[in-house]
């Protein structure tokens, strides 16, 4: 890691501003699901144990730049207090006199949570004055543990870093950068990428970048059909992005020209519609014109699994079928098992994307995956080779 980590900071007696991701679902004024809060606990405990005074900030939902009780972080303070086993103070606004006096009242090891930063339009505008007001709540120390927001140039992610002495990665962020960074800069080989999901257009840059970095790529899900159709294969009523056919064709040509191992499905599960349970399995070449492909078939699972078995690094983003429906989940669950088995045999595996993470959980193999990436959009941009503003803004180690 080239950026400072929270481990590098001298935190004792200091107020540290920690940007976390507490964007959790609320129900009837309480936290309905607390995974994201629990994930930050190691970082927060680390700071508490070092005698820091914690000022926490997050966004929740999209309140559109004004206070909206639907998106209050107040219930998060209550849940966080339970998880930490200590009181958590709350400031009803993330800037201004109340936040300032409450931050100054903190003693070593105390925790203050600020109200939703997106109650102010200046947050998403990365406003300089607002950033300075946020920075005024700490003693020149900033930690970012919100990897999922690192692709956004917002005030609490980027702007604030200009007004502190040191800006460091939290433990969660550090872990994301270590794993995803390995894929980008120092992959173990063979490195196999598995890409799926709904749209090619979401993942074009990822395909392009990983074609440069990986040793092979397995493409499934709806996005495979744009590639298959560009090759003149029959795809029936499967989802195709017709405006991306030329691009898909040229990517396949590039792959062929450099002998890159890019695999597409050879068979699939077809049905009249996603709600149908009347399914059959056909080779791609035999796709009936009136049916749509909704999952990869068993031959494809076997073909893909063979590549995965010899991989030393696997990056997976996007389900290989409409796995939310049991009739179309076998392919994705089969690949989840193959990724888990490869990991047990010594490979490093990284799974990102909200739906893909849900799929490995459903397959019961989440604990066997080396790293589950929390930031969907941020991890895609990272894998596409883009610089994340929230990472770039952190202080370089030197
Ligand atoms: P992630 O959240 O892991 O990044 P995406 O959001 O890109 O994944 O894609 C997930 C969605 O793609 C799921 O809702 C899934 O149902 C859909 N999908 C995958 N394969 C197909 C298919 N063959 N036809 C229609 N939808 C599909
Ligand atoms: Mg998704």
mmCIF file of N, CA and C in Angstrom, residues 140-261:
data_model
loop_
_atom_site.group_PDB
_atom_site.id
_atom_site.type_symbol
_atom_site.label_atom_id
_atom_site.label_comp_id
_atom_site.label_asym_id
_atom_site.label_seq_id
_atom_site.Cartn_x
_atom_site.Cartn_y
_atom_site.Cartn_z
ATOM 1 N N UNK A 140 -6.974 17.536 12.751
ATOM 2 C CA UNK A 140 -6.135 17.361 11.554
ATOM 3 C C UNK A 140 -5.896 15.900 11.177
ATOM 4 N N UNK A 141 -6.738 15.004 11.694
ATOM 5 C CA UNK A 141 -6.574 13.590 11.359
ATOM 6 C C UNK A 141 -7.845 13.063 10.726
ATOM 7 N N UNK A 142 -7.706 12.442 9.560
ATOM 8 C CA UNK A 142 -8.854 11.924 8.818
ATOM 9 C C UNK A 142 -8.605 10.461 8.458
ATOM 10 N N UNK A 143 -9.644 9.652 8.605
ATOM 11 C CA UNK A 143 -9.560 8.247 8.197
ATOM 12 C C UNK A 143 -10.758 7.940 7.313
ATOM 13 N N UNK A 144 -10.510 7.294 6.184
ATOM 14 C CA UNK A 144 -11.623 6.883 5.336
ATOM 15 C C UNK A 144 -11.751 5.363 5.382
ATOM 16 N N UNK A 145 -12.922 4.896 5.810
ATOM 17 C CA UNK A 145 -13.174 3.452 5.821
ATOM 18 C C UNK A 145 -14.371 3.114 4.932
ATOM 19 N N UNK A 146 -14.755 4.073 4.079
ATOM 20 C CA UNK A 146 -15.945 3.907 3.235
ATOM 21 C C UNK A 146 -15.510 3.620 1.805
ATOM 22 N N UNK A 147 -14.994 2.415 1.568
ATOM 23 C CA UNK A 147 -14.507 2.080 0.225
ATOM 24 C C UNK A 147 -15.610 2.250 -0.821
ATOM 25 N N UNK A 148 -16.840 1.883 -0.442
ATOM 26 C CA UNK A 148 -17.967 1.965 -1.379
ATOM 27 C C UNK A 148 -18.275 3.377 -1.849
ATOM 28 N N UNK A 149 -17.728 4.390 -1.173
ATOM 29 C CA UNK A 149 -17.929 5.779 -1.593
ATOM 30 C C UNK A 149 -16.670 6.380 -2.211
ATOM 31 N N UNK A 150 -15.612 5.589 -2.324
ATOM 32 C CA UNK A 150 -14.319 6.138 -2.743
ATOM 33 C C UNK A 150 -14.282 6.580 -4.198
ATOM 34 N N UNK A 151 -15.277 6.153 -4.990
ATOM 35 C CA UNK A 151 -15.302 6.595 -6.394
ATOM 36 C C UNK A 151 -16.085 7.892 -6.543
ATOM 37 N N UNK A 152 -16.528 8.463 -5.411
ATOM 38 C CA UNK A 152 -17.263 9.724 -5.449
ATOM 39 C C UNK A 152 -16.381 10.853 -4.909
ATOM 40 N N UNK A 153 -16.233 11.917 -5.661
ATOM 41 C CA UNK A 153 -15.485 13.069 -5.159
ATOM 42 C C UNK A 153 -16.425 13.945 -4.338
ATOM 43 N N UNK A 154 -16.744 13.505 -3.140
ATOM 44 C CA UNK A 154 -17.630 14.258 -2.255
ATOM 45 C C UNK A 154 -16.821 14.881 -1.113
ATOM 46 N N UNK A 155 -17.451 15.847 -0.427
ATOM 47 C CA UNK A 155 -16.713 16.608 0.589
ATOM 48 C C UNK A 155 -16.168 15.728 1.708
ATOM 49 N N UNK A 156 -16.955 14.775 2.203
ATOM 50 C CA UNK A 156 -16.491 13.957 3.333
ATOM 51 C C UNK A 156 -15.561 12.838 2.890
ATOM 52 N N UNK A 157 -15.345 12.724 1.581
ATOM 53 C CA UNK A 157 -14.474 11.674 1.044
ATOM 54 C C UNK A 157 -13.189 12.287 0.460
ATOM 55 N N UNK A 158 -13.340 13.429 -0.205
ATOM 56 C CA UNK A 158 -12.200 14.047 -0.886
ATOM 57 C C UNK A 158 -11.898 15.449 -0.342
ATOM 58 N N UNK A 159 -12.901 16.337 -0.352
ATOM 59 C CA UNK A 159 -12.691 17.744 0.025
ATOM 60 C C UNK A 159 -12.002 17.914 1.364
ATOM 61 N N UNK A 160 -12.448 17.186 2.353
ATOM 62 C CA UNK A 160 -11.932 17.316 3.721
ATOM 63 C C UNK A 160 -10.440 17.030 3.801
ATOM 64 N N UNK A 161 -9.934 16.165 2.910
ATOM 65 C CA UNK A 161 -8.530 15.757 3.034
ATOM 66 C C UNK A 161 -7.559 16.918 2.823
ATOM 67 N N UNK A 162 -8.044 17.990 2.160
ATOM 68 C CA UNK A 162 -7.186 19.167 1.953
ATOM 69 C C UNK A 162 -6.953 19.951 3.234
ATOM 70 N N UNK A 163 -7.840 19.732 4.219
ATOM 71 C CA UNK A 163 -7.796 20.561 5.421
ATOM 72 C C UNK A 163 -7.335 19.790 6.653
ATOM 73 N N UNK A 164 -6.702 18.641 6.442
ATOM 74 C CA UNK A 164 -6.136 17.887 7.566
ATOM 75 C C UNK A 164 -4.653 17.637 7.276
ATOM 76 N N UNK A 165 -3.900 17.276 8.323
ATOM 77 C CA UNK A 165 -2.463 16.985 8.127
ATOM 78 C C UNK A 165 -2.280 15.610 7.519
ATOM 79 N N UNK A 166 -3.052 14.628 8.041
ATOM 80 C CA UNK A 166 -2.905 13.259 7.546
ATOM 81 C C UNK A 166 -4.264 12.658 7.224
ATOM 82 N N UNK A 167 -4.349 12.022 6.071
ATOM 83 C CA UNK A 167 -5.570 11.325 5.649
ATOM 84 C C UNK A 167 -5.193 9.880 5.373
ATOM 85 N N UNK A 168 -5.793 8.947 6.117
ATOM 86 C CA UNK A 168 -5.359 7.550 6.062
ATOM 87 C C UNK A 168 -6.518 6.613 5.762
ATOM 88 N N UNK A 169 -6.173 5.416 5.304
ATOM 89 C CA UNK A 169 -7.182 4.381 5.065
ATOM 90 C C UNK A 169 -7.508 3.666 6.376
ATOM 91 N N UNK A 170 -8.782 3.385 6.610
ATOM 92 C CA UNK A 170 -9.183 2.552 7.740
ATOM 93 C C UNK A 170 -8.884 1.093 7.420
ATOM 94 N N UNK A 171 -9.146 0.217 8.383
ATOM 95 C CA UNK A 171 -8.783 -1.192 8.204
ATOM 96 C C UNK A 171 -9.558 -1.861 7.075
ATOM 97 N N UNK A 172 -10.844 -1.511 6.942
ATOM 98 C CA UNK A 172 -11.676 -2.087 5.870
ATOM 99 C C UNK A 172 -11.166 -1.648 4.505
ATOM 100 N N UNK A 173 -10.922 -0.366 4.412
ATOM 101 C CA UNK A 173 -10.433 0.234 3.168
ATOM 102 C C UNK A 173 -9.074 -0.354 2.794
ATOM 103 N N UNK A 174 -8.230 -0.512 3.793
ATOM 104 C CA UNK A 174 -6.890 -1.049 3.578
ATOM 105 C C UNK A 174 -6.983 -2.461 2.978
ATOM 106 N N UNK A 175 -7.933 -3.241 3.513
ATOM 107 C CA UNK A 175 -8.125 -4.617 3.044
ATOM 108 C C UNK A 175 -8.620 -4.647 1.590
ATOM 109 N N UNK A 176 -9.555 -3.757 1.279
ATOM 110 C CA UNK A 176 -10.044 -3.662 -0.110
ATOM 111 C C UNK A 176 -8.889 -3.331 -1.051
ATOM 112 N N UNK A 177 -8.089 -2.346 -0.658
ATOM 113 C CA UNK A 177 -7.010 -1.906 -1.537
ATOM 114 C C UNK A 177 -5.949 -2.993 -1.688
ATOM 115 N N UNK A 178 -5.717 -3.742 -0.621
ATOM 116 C CA UNK A 178 -4.719 -4.807 -0.690
ATOM 117 C C UNK A 178 -5.180 -5.884 -1.674
ATOM 118 N N UNK A 179 -6.424 -6.316 -1.571
ATOM 119 C CA UNK A 179 -6.904 -7.392 -2.444
ATOM 120 C C UNK A 179 -7.100 -6.917 -3.881
ATOM 121 N N UNK A 180 -7.854 -5.831 -4.044
ATOM 122 C CA UNK A 180 -8.111 -5.377 -5.415
ATOM 123 C C UNK A 180 -6.819 -4.890 -6.070
ATOM 124 N N UNK A 181 -5.941 -4.317 -5.254
ATOM 125 C CA UNK A 181 -4.667 -3.816 -5.765
ATOM 126 C C UNK A 181 -3.819 -4.958 -6.313
ATOM 127 N N UNK A 182 -3.900 -6.118 -5.652
ATOM 128 C CA UNK A 182 -3.171 -7.287 -6.107
ATOM 129 C C UNK A 182 -3.616 -7.684 -7.523
ATOM 130 N N UNK A 183 -4.928 -7.652 -7.749
ATOM 131 C CA UNK A 183 -5.442 -8.020 -9.071
ATOM 132 C C UNK A 183 -4.926 -7.060 -10.136
ATOM 133 N N UNK A 184 -4.827 -5.795 -9.785
ATOM 134 C CA UNK A 184 -4.444 -4.778 -10.755
ATOM 135 C C UNK A 184 -2.940 -4.727 -10.981
ATOM 136 N N UNK A 185 -2.160 -4.923 -9.926
ATOM 137 C CA UNK A 185 -0.739 -4.635 -10.091
ATOM 138 C C UNK A 185 0.184 -5.835 -9.915
ATOM 139 N N UNK A 186 -0.263 -6.866 -9.214
ATOM 140 C CA UNK A 186 0.692 -7.940 -8.955
ATOM 141 C C UNK A 186 -0.027 -9.279 -8.844
ATOM 142 N N UNK A 187 -0.736 -9.678 -9.901
ATOM 143 C CA UNK A 187 -1.584 -10.870 -9.785
ATOM 144 C C UNK A 187 -0.792 -12.173 -9.737
ATOM 145 N N UNK A 188 -1.292 -13.102 -8.903
ATOM 146 C CA UNK A 188 -0.794 -14.464 -8.989
ATOM 147 C C UNK A 188 -1.376 -15.058 -10.264
ATOM 148 N N UNK A 189 -0.623 -15.957 -10.905
ATOM 149 C CA UNK A 189 -1.089 -16.504 -12.180
ATOM 150 C C UNK A 189 -1.162 -18.025 -12.133
ATOM 151 N N UNK A 190 -2.084 -18.610 -12.911
ATOM 152 C CA UNK A 190 -3.037 -17.946 -13.793
ATOM 153 C C UNK A 190 -4.097 -17.132 -13.038
ATOM 154 N N UNK A 191 -4.399 -15.964 -13.618
ATOM 155 C CA UNK A 191 -5.407 -15.051 -13.096
ATOM 156 C C UNK A 191 -6.634 -15.165 -14.017
ATOM 157 N N UNK A 192 -7.756 -15.616 -13.451
ATOM 158 C CA UNK A 192 -8.977 -15.795 -14.239
ATOM 159 C C UNK A 192 -10.055 -14.825 -13.749
ATOM 160 N N UNK A 193 -10.644 -14.087 -14.665
ATOM 161 C CA UNK A 193 -11.755 -13.189 -14.327
ATOM 162 C C UNK A 193 -13.071 -13.847 -14.735
ATOM 163 N N UNK A 194 -14.064 -13.760 -13.873
ATOM 164 C CA UNK A 194 -15.401 -14.267 -14.194
ATOM 165 C C UNK A 194 -16.330 -13.067 -14.206
ATOM 166 N N UNK A 195 -16.964 -12.818 -15.342
ATOM 167 C CA UNK A 195 -17.841 -11.662 -15.434
ATOM 168 C C UNK A 195 -19.232 -12.076 -15.894
ATOM 169 N N UNK A 196 -20.230 -11.504 -15.227
ATOM 170 C CA UNK A 196 -21.605 -11.777 -15.603
ATOM 171 C C UNK A 196 -22.462 -10.582 -15.256
ATOM 172 N N UNK A 197 -23.746 -10.829 -15.087
ATOM 173 C CA UNK A 197 -24.631 -9.730 -14.735
ATOM 174 C C UNK A 197 -25.470 -9.300 -15.903
ATOM 175 N N UNK A 198 -26.177 -8.223 -15.699
ATOM 176 C CA UNK A 198 -27.228 -7.848 -16.606
ATOM 177 C C UNK A 198 -26.713 -7.225 -17.910
ATOM 178 N N UNK A 199 -25.742 -6.306 -17.778
ATOM 179 C CA UNK A 199 -25.424 -5.491 -18.954
ATOM 180 C C UNK A 199 -23.952 -5.450 -19.287
ATOM 181 N N UNK A 200 -23.637 -5.550 -20.579
ATOM 182 C CA UNK A 200 -22.263 -5.340 -21.035
ATOM 183 C C UNK A 200 -21.863 -3.905 -20.770
ATOM 184 N N UNK A 201 -22.802 -2.987 -20.991
ATOM 185 C CA UNK A 201 -22.447 -1.571 -20.899
ATOM 186 C C UNK A 201 -21.963 -1.191 -19.505
ATOM 187 N N UNK A 202 -22.445 -1.919 -18.450
ATOM 188 C CA UNK A 202 -21.944 -1.662 -17.088
ATOM 189 C C UNK A 202 -20.479 -2.059 -16.948
ATOM 190 N N UNK A 203 -20.048 -3.013 -17.751
ATOM 191 C CA UNK A 203 -18.769 -3.663 -17.448
ATOM 192 C C UNK A 203 -17.754 -3.644 -18.585
ATOM 193 N N UNK A 204 -18.040 -2.867 -19.631
ATOM 194 C CA UNK A 204 -17.125 -2.818 -20.772
ATOM 195 C C UNK A 204 -15.698 -2.491 -20.382
ATOM 196 N N UNK A 205 -15.562 -1.442 -19.564
ATOM 197 C CA UNK A 205 -14.205 -1.021 -19.213
ATOM 198 C C UNK A 205 -13.496 -2.072 -18.377
ATOM 199 N N UNK A 206 -14.292 -2.804 -17.582
ATOM 200 C CA UNK A 206 -13.713 -3.873 -16.768
ATOM 201 C C UNK A 206 -13.234 -4.996 -17.688
ATOM 202 N N UNK A 207 -14.049 -5.340 -18.682
ATOM 203 C CA UNK A 207 -13.645 -6.370 -19.642
ATOM 204 C C UNK A 207 -12.351 -5.933 -20.335
ATOM 205 N N UNK A 208 -12.324 -4.687 -20.802
ATOM 206 C CA UNK A 208 -11.145 -4.204 -21.536
ATOM 207 C C UNK A 208 -9.887 -4.230 -20.670
ATOM 208 N N UNK A 209 -10.039 -3.734 -19.433
ATOM 209 C CA UNK A 209 -8.857 -3.662 -18.574
ATOM 210 C C UNK A 209 -8.392 -5.047 -18.153
ATOM 211 N N UNK A 210 -9.340 -5.912 -17.777
ATOM 212 C CA UNK A 210 -8.947 -7.251 -17.311
ATOM 213 C C UNK A 210 -8.420 -8.114 -18.453
ATOM 214 N N UNK A 211 -8.798 -7.790 -19.686
ATOM 215 C CA UNK A 211 -8.217 -8.508 -20.821
ATOM 216 C C UNK A 211 -6.719 -8.228 -20.921
ATOM 217 N N UNK A 212 -6.301 -7.062 -20.391
ATOM 218 C CA UNK A 212 -4.871 -6.729 -20.402
ATOM 219 C C UNK A 212 -4.143 -7.419 -19.252
ATOM 220 N N UNK A 213 -4.878 -7.642 -18.148
ATOM 221 C CA UNK A 213 -4.199 -8.082 -16.926
ATOM 222 C C UNK A 213 -4.313 -9.573 -16.646
ATOM 223 N N UNK A 214 -5.456 -10.161 -17.052
ATOM 224 C CA UNK A 214 -5.718 -11.546 -16.656
ATOM 225 C C UNK A 214 -5.185 -12.525 -17.696
ATOM 226 N N UNK A 215 -5.194 -13.802 -17.331
ATOM 227 C CA UNK A 215 -4.791 -14.858 -18.260
ATOM 228 C C UNK A 215 -5.992 -15.487 -18.938
ATOM 229 N N UNK A 216 -7.181 -15.249 -18.390
ATOM 230 C CA UNK A 216 -8.383 -15.798 -19.003
ATOM 231 C C UNK A 216 -9.616 -15.100 -18.474
ATOM 232 N N UNK A 217 -10.700 -15.201 -19.241
ATOM 233 C CA UNK A 217 -11.931 -14.547 -18.824
ATOM 234 C C UNK A 217 -13.108 -15.444 -19.185
ATOM 235 N N UNK A 218 -14.007 -15.620 -18.202
ATOM 236 C CA UNK A 218 -15.198 -16.438 -18.397
ATOM 237 C C UNK A 218 -16.389 -15.494 -18.348
ATOM 238 N N UNK A 219 -17.164 -15.431 -19.426
ATOM 239 C CA UNK A 219 -18.285 -14.489 -19.467
ATOM 240 C C UNK A 219 -19.596 -15.261 -19.507
ATOM 241 N N UNK A 220 -20.492 -14.908 -18.571
ATOM 242 C CA UNK A 220 -21.824 -15.512 -18.553
ATOM 243 C C UNK A 220 -22.859 -14.440 -18.263
ATOM 244 N N UNK A 221 -24.038 -14.858 -17.800
ATOM 245 C CA UNK A 221 -25.083 -13.882 -17.499
ATOM 246 C C UNK A 221 -25.655 -13.291 -18.771
ATOM 247 N N UNK A 222 -26.509 -12.283 -18.596
ATOM 248 C CA UNK A 222 -27.145 -11.684 -19.765
ATOM 249 C C UNK A 222 -26.118 -11.060 -20.701
ATOM 250 N N UNK A 223 -25.017 -10.530 -20.127
ATOM 251 C CA UNK A 223 -24.045 -9.838 -20.988
ATOM 252 C C UNK A 223 -23.407 -10.762 -22.026
ATOM 253 N N UNK A 224 -23.422 -12.064 -21.766
ATOM 254 C CA UNK A 224 -22.829 -13.004 -22.726
ATOM 255 C C UNK A 224 -23.558 -12.962 -24.076
ATOM 256 N N UNK A 225 -24.856 -12.641 -24.043
ATOM 257 C CA UNK A 225 -25.635 -12.730 -25.291
ATOM 258 C C UNK A 225 -25.256 -11.665 -26.312
ATOM 259 N N UNK A 226 -24.808 -10.525 -25.844
ATOM 260 C CA UNK A 226 -24.345 -9.506 -26.785
ATOM 261 C C UNK A 226 -23.089 -10.022 -27.502
ATOM 262 N N UNK A 227 -22.211 -10.681 -26.740
ATOM 263 C CA UNK A 227 -21.012 -11.268 -27.358
ATOM 264 C C UNK A 227 -21.390 -12.396 -28.322
ATOM 265 N N UNK A 228 -22.302 -13.272 -27.868
ATOM 266 C CA UNK A 228 -22.682 -14.420 -28.720
ATOM 267 C C UNK A 228 -23.345 -13.937 -30.013
ATOM 268 N N UNK A 229 -24.251 -12.968 -29.881
ATOM 269 C CA UNK A 229 -24.943 -12.479 -31.075
ATOM 270 C C UNK A 229 -23.955 -11.828 -32.041
ATOM 271 N N UNK A 230 -22.954 -11.133 -31.487
ATOM 272 C CA UNK A 230 -21.973 -10.467 -32.365
ATOM 273 C C UNK A 230 -21.178 -11.492 -33.174
ATOM 274 N N UNK A 231 -21.199 -12.756 -32.739
ATOM 275 C CA UNK A 231 -20.523 -13.836 -33.455
ATOM 276 C C UNK A 231 -21.464 -14.552 -34.411
ATOM 277 N N UNK A 232 -22.689 -14.035 -34.507
ATOM 278 C CA UNK A 232 -23.669 -14.668 -35.377
ATOM 279 C C UNK A 232 -24.347 -15.884 -34.761
ATOM 280 N N UNK A 233 -24.196 -16.069 -33.465
ATOM 281 C CA UNK A 233 -24.843 -17.214 -32.794
ATOM 282 C C UNK A 233 -26.317 -16.899 -32.529
ATOM 283 N N UNK A 234 -27.183 -17.923 -32.533
ATOM 284 C CA UNK A 234 -28.585 -17.675 -32.229
ATOM 285 C C UNK A 234 -28.768 -17.436 -30.728
ATOM 286 N N UNK A 235 -29.500 -16.400 -30.359
ATOM 287 C CA UNK A 235 -29.694 -16.099 -28.934
ATOM 288 C C UNK A 235 -31.173 -16.021 -28.559
ATOM 289 N N UNK A 236 -32.073 -16.300 -29.522
ATOM 290 C CA UNK A 236 -33.505 -16.278 -29.233
ATOM 291 C C UNK A 236 -33.934 -14.913 -28.707
ATOM 292 N N UNK A 237 -34.683 -14.931 -27.598
ATOM 293 C CA UNK A 237 -35.184 -13.681 -27.013
ATOM 294 C C UNK A 237 -34.322 -13.202 -25.844
ATOM 295 N N UNK A 238 -33.116 -13.736 -25.739
ATOM 296 C CA UNK A 238 -32.223 -13.344 -24.634
ATOM 297 C C UNK A 238 -31.930 -11.852 -24.687
ATOM 298 N N UNK A 239 -31.580 -11.280 -23.539
ATOM 299 C CA UNK A 239 -31.252 -9.853 -23.480
ATOM 300 C C UNK A 239 -29.991 -9.562 -24.286
ATOM 301 N N UNK A 240 -30.118 -8.622 -25.219
ATOM 302 C CA UNK A 240 -28.965 -8.214 -26.026
ATOM 303 C C UNK A 240 -28.950 -6.700 -26.068
ATOM 304 N N UNK A 241 -27.770 -6.101 -25.969
ATOM 305 C CA UNK A 241 -27.652 -4.654 -26.171
ATOM 306 C C UNK A 241 -27.170 -4.459 -27.604
ATOM 307 N N UNK A 242 -28.113 -4.198 -28.488
ATOM 308 C CA UNK A 242 -27.776 -4.123 -29.911
ATOM 309 C C UNK A 242 -26.768 -3.021 -30.224
ATOM 310 N N UNK A 243 -26.805 -1.950 -29.440
ATOM 311 C CA UNK A 243 -25.854 -0.859 -29.713
ATOM 312 C C UNK A 243 -24.433 -1.193 -29.245
ATOM 313 N N UNK A 244 -24.259 -2.362 -28.632
ATOM 314 C CA UNK A 244 -22.913 -2.743 -28.188
ATOM 315 C C UNK A 244 -22.359 -3.942 -28.993
ATOM 316 N N UNK A 245 -23.086 -4.319 -30.047
ATOM 317 C CA UNK A 245 -22.652 -5.495 -30.814
ATOM 318 C C UNK A 245 -21.284 -5.289 -31.465
ATOM 319 N N UNK A 246 -21.066 -4.111 -32.047
ATOM 320 C CA UNK A 246 -19.789 -3.853 -32.719
ATOM 321 C C UNK A 246 -18.632 -3.902 -31.731
ATOM 322 N N UNK A 247 -18.874 -3.296 -30.575
ATOM 323 C CA UNK A 247 -17.851 -3.284 -29.538
ATOM 324 C C UNK A 247 -17.549 -4.708 -29.075
ATOM 325 N N UNK A 248 -18.605 -5.491 -28.855
ATOM 326 C CA UNK A 248 -18.427 -6.877 -28.403
ATOM 327 C C UNK A 248 -17.612 -7.647 -29.435
ATOM 328 N N UNK A 249 -17.952 -7.429 -30.691
ATOM 329 C CA UNK A 249 -17.252 -8.120 -31.770
ATOM 330 C C UNK A 249 -15.761 -7.748 -31.781
ATOM 331 N N UNK A 250 -15.493 -6.474 -31.612
ATOM 332 C CA UNK A 250 -14.093 -6.063 -31.683
ATOM 333 C C UNK A 250 -13.318 -6.562 -30.449
ATOM 334 N N UNK A 251 -13.978 -6.638 -29.290
ATOM 335 C CA UNK A 251 -13.296 -7.204 -28.110
ATOM 336 C C UNK A 251 -12.945 -8.677 -28.347
ATOM 337 N N UNK A 252 -13.874 -9.401 -28.960
ATOM 338 C CA UNK A 252 -13.605 -10.822 -29.239
ATOM 339 C C UNK A 252 -12.484 -10.969 -30.262
ATOM 340 N N UNK A 253 -12.442 -10.064 -31.240
ATOM 341 C CA UNK A 253 -11.365 -10.107 -32.229
ATOM 342 C C UNK A 253 -10.011 -9.830 -31.580
ATOM 343 N N UNK A 254 -10.007 -8.817 -30.692
ATOM 344 C CA UNK A 254 -8.756 -8.513 -29.971
ATOM 345 C C UNK A 254 -8.288 -9.725 -29.170
ATOM 346 N N UNK A 255 -9.248 -10.374 -28.507
ATOM 347 C CA UNK A 255 -8.893 -11.537 -27.680
ATOM 348 C C UNK A 255 -8.273 -12.626 -28.556
ATOM 349 N N UNK A 256 -8.905 -12.866 -29.700
ATOM 350 C CA UNK A 256 -8.424 -13.912 -30.588
ATOM 351 C C UNK A 256 -7.034 -13.567 -31.112
ATOM 352 N N UNK A 257 -6.858 -12.293 -31.480
ATOM 353 C CA UNK A 257 -5.580 -11.867 -32.048
ATOM 354 C C UNK A 257 -4.420 -12.097 -31.090
ATOM 355 N N UNK A 258 -4.682 -11.936 -29.782
ATOM 356 C CA UNK A 258 -3.546 -12.139 -28.874
ATOM 357 C C UNK A 258 -3.641 -13.466 -28.121
ATOM 358 N N UNK A 259 -4.468 -14.373 -28.651
ATOM 359 C CA UNK A 259 -4.566 -15.697 -28.058
ATOM 360 C C UNK A 259 -5.034 -15.665 -26.607
ATOM 361 N N UNK A 260 -5.873 -14.689 -26.291
ATOM 362 C CA UNK A 260 -6.385 -14.556 -24.932
ATOM 363 C C UNK A 260 -7.542 -15.533 -24.737
ATOM 364 N N UNK A 261 -7.509 -16.257 -23.640
ATOM 365 C CA UNK A 261 -8.510 -17.288 -23.362
ATOM 366 C C UNK A 261 -9.824 -16.671 -22.862
#
